[in-house]
PDB file of C-alpha atoms in Angstrom:
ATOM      1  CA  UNK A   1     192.567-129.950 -91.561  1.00  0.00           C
ATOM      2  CA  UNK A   2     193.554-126.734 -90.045  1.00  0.00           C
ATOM      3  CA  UNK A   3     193.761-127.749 -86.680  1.00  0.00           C
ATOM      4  CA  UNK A   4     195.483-131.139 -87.290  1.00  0.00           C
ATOM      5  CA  UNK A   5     198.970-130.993 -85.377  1.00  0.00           C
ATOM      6  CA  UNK A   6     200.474-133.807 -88.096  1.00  0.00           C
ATOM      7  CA  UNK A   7     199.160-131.259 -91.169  1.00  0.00           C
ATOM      8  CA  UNK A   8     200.798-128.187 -89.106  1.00  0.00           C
ATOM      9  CA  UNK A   9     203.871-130.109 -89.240  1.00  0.00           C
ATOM     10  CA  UNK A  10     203.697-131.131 -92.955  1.00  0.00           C
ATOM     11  CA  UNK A  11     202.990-126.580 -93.486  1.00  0.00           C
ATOM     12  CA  UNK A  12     205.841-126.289 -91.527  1.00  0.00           C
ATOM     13  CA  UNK A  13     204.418-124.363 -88.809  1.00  0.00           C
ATOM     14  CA  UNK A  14     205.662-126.219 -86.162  1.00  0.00           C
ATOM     15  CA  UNK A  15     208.938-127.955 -86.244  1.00  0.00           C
ATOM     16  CA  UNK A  16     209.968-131.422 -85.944  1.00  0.00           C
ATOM     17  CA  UNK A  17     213.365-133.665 -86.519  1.00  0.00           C
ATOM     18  CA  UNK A  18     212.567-134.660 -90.185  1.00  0.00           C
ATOM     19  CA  UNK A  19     214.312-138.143 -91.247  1.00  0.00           C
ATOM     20  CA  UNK A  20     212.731-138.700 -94.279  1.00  0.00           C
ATOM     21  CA  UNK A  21     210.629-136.957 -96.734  1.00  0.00           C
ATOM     22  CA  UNK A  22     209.319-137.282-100.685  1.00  0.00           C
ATOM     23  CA  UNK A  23     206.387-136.151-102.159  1.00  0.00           C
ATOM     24  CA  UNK A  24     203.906-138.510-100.535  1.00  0.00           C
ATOM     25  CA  UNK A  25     204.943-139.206 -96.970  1.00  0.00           C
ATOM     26  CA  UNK A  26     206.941-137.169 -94.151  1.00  0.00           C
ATOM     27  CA  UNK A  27     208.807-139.093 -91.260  1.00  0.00           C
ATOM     28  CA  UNK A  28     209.720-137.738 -88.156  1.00  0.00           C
ATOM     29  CA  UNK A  29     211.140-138.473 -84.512  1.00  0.00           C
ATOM     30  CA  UNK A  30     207.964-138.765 -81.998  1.00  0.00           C
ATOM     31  CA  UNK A  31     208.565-136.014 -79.421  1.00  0.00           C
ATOM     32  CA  UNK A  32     207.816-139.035 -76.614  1.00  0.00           C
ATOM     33  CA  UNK A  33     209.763-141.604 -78.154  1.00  0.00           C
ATOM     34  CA  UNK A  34     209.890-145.783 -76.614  1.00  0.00           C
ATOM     35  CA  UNK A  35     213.309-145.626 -77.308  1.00  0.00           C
ATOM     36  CA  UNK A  36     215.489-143.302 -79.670  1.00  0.00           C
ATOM     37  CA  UNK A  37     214.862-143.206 -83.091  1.00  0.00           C
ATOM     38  CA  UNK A  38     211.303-144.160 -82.351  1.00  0.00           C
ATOM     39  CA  UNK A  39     209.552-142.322 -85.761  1.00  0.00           C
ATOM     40  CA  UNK A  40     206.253-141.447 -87.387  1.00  0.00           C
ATOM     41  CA  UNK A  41     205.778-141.884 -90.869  1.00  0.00           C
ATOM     42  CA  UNK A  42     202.464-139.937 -92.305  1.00  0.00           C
ATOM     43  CA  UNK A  43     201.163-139.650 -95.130  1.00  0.00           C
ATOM     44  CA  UNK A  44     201.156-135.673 -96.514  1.00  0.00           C
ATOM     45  CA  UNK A  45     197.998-135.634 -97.249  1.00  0.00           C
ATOM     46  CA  UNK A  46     195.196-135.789 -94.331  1.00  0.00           C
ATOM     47  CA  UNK A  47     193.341-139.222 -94.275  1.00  0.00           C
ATOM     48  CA  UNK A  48     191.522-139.212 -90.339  1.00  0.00           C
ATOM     49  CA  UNK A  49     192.618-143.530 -90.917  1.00  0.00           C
ATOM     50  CA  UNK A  50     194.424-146.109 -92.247  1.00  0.00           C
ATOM     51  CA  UNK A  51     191.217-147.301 -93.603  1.00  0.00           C
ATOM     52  CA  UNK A  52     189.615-144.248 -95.367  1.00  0.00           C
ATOM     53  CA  UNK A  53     193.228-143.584 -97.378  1.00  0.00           C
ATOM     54  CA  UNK A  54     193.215-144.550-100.675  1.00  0.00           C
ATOM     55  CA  UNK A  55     195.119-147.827-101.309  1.00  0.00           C
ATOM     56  CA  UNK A  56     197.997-145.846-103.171  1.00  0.00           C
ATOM     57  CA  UNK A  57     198.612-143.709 -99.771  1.00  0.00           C
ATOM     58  CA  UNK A  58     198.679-146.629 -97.578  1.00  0.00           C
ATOM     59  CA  UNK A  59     200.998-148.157 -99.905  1.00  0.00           C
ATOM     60  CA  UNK A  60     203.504-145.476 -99.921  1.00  0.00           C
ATOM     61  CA  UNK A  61     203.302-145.057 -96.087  1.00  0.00           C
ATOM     62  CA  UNK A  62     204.279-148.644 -95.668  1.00  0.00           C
ATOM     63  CA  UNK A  63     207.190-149.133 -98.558  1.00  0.00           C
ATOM     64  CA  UNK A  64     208.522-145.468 -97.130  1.00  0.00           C
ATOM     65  CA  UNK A  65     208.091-147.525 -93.798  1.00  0.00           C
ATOM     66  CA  UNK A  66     209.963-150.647 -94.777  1.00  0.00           C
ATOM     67  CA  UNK A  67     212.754-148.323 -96.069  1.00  0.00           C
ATOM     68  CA  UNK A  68     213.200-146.615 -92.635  1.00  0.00           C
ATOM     69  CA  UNK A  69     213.145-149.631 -90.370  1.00  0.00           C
ATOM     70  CA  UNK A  70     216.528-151.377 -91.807  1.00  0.00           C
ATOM     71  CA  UNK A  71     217.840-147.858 -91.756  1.00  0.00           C
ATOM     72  CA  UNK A  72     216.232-146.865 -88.283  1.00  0.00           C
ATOM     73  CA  UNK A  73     218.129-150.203 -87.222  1.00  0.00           C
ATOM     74  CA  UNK A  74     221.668-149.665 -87.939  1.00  0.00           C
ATOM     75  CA  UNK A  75     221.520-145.705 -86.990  1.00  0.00           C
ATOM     76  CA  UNK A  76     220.652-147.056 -83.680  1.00  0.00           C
ATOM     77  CA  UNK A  77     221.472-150.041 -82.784  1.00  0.00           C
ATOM     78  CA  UNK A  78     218.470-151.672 -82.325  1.00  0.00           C
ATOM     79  CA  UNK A  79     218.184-155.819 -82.625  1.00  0.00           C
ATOM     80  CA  UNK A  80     214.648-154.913 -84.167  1.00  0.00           C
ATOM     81  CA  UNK A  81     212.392-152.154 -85.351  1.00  0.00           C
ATOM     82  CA  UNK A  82     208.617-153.211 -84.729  1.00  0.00           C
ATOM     83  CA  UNK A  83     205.708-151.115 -86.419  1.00  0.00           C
ATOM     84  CA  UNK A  84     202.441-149.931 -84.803  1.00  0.00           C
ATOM     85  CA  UNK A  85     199.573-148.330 -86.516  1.00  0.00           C
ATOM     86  CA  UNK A  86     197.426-147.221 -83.634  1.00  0.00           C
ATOM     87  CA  UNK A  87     196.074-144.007 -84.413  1.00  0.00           C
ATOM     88  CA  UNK A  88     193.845-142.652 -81.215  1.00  0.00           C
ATOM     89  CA  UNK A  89     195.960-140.495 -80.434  1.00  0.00           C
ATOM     90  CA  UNK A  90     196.328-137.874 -83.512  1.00  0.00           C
ATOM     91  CA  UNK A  91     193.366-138.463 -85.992  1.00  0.00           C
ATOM     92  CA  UNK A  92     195.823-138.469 -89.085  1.00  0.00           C
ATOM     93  CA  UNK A  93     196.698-141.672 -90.761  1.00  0.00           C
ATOM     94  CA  UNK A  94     200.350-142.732 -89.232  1.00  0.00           C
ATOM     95  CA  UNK A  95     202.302-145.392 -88.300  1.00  0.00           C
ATOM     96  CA  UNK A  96     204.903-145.709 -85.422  1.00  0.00           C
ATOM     97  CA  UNK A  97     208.646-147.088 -86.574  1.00  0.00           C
ATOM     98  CA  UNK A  98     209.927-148.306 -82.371  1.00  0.00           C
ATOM     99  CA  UNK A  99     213.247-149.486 -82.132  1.00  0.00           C
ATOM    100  CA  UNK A 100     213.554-152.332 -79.899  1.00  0.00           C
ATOM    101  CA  UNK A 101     216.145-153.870 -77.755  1.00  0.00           C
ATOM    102  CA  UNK A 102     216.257-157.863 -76.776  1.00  0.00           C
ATOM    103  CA  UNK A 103     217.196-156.277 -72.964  1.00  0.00           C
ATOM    104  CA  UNK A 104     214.888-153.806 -72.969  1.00  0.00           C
ATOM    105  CA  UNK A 105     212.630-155.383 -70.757  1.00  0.00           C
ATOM    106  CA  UNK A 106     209.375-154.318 -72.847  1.00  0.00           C
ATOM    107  CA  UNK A 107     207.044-157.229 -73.818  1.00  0.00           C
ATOM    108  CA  UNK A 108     207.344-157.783 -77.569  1.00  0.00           C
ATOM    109  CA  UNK A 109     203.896-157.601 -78.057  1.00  0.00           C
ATOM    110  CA  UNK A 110     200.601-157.323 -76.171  1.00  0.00           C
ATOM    111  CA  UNK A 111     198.936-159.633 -73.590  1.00  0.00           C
ATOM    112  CA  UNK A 112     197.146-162.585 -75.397  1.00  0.00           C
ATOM    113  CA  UNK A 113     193.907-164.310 -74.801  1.00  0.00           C
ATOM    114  CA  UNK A 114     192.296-167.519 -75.437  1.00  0.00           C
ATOM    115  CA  UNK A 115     189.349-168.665 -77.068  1.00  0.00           C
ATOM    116  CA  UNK A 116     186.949-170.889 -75.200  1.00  0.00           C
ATOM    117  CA  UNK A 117     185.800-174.138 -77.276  1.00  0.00           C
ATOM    118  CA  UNK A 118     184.200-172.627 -80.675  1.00  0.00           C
ATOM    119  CA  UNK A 119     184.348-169.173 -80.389  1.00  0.00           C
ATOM    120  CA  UNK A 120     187.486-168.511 -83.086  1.00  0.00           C
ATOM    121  CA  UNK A 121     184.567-169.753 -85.529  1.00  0.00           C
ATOM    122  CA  UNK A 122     181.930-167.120 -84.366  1.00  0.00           C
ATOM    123  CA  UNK A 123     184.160-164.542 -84.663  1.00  0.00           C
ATOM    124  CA  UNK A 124     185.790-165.546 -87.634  1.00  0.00           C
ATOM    125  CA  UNK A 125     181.854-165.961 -89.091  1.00  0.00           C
ATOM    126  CA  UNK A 126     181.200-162.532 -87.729  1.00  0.00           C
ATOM    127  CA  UNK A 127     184.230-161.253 -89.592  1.00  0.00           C
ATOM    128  CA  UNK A 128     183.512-162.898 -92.871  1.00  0.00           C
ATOM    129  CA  UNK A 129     179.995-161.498 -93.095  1.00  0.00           C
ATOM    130  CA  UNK A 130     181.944-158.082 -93.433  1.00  0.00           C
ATOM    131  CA  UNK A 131     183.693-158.750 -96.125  1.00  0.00           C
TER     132      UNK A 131
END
């Protein structure tokens, strides 16, 4: 993808602050980080996402992911790394490493919901008939 800003970075034609890197995956510092040492681990070949990457990719994305978060940790600080795989923002398969603070007055994780009386079991149903 030659206008991919992720595969640019894995040609090297535009520079980032590499932490990691092996044959398969490249991590990096985001440019906009949540806190410091808030990273990016991609895969270095171009899979749009998660779910179109063969099961091997995702696989070394997450183990080169569960390396960097103890790591990420201690270089920093941090009383927890969480990890986010969004990926609306840059259509190349990636997941966010965010270092997180007990103080730092971010909510842990997202607003929740409720379900009303029986409607975990329609969705789940709808789910199922997926699979």
């Amino acid at each position: 993808m030659d206008e991919c800003i992720f595969c640019k970075i894995i040609k090297g034609t535009i520079p980032v602050a590499k932490i990691y890197e092996d044959d398969e995956i490249l991590a990096f510092l985001d440019i906009k980080p949540v806190n410091h040492g808030h990273a990016l681990v991609i895969p270095k070949k171009h899979y749009e996402k998660m779910e179109s990457a063969p099961d091997e990719v995702v696989a070394d994305v997450f183990i080169g992911a569960k390396k960097l978060m103890g790591v990420i940790k201690e270089a920093v600080s941090a009383d927890f790394v969480v990890l986010s795989v969004v990926g609306i923002d840059v259509p190349h398969f990636h997941v966010h490493l965010i270092p997180r603070y007990f103080n730092d007055k971010m909510p842990v994780f997202w607003p929740r919901k409720e379900y009303k009386e029986g409607e975990k079991e329609i969705v789940a149903e709808k789910i199922k008939k997926f699979l």
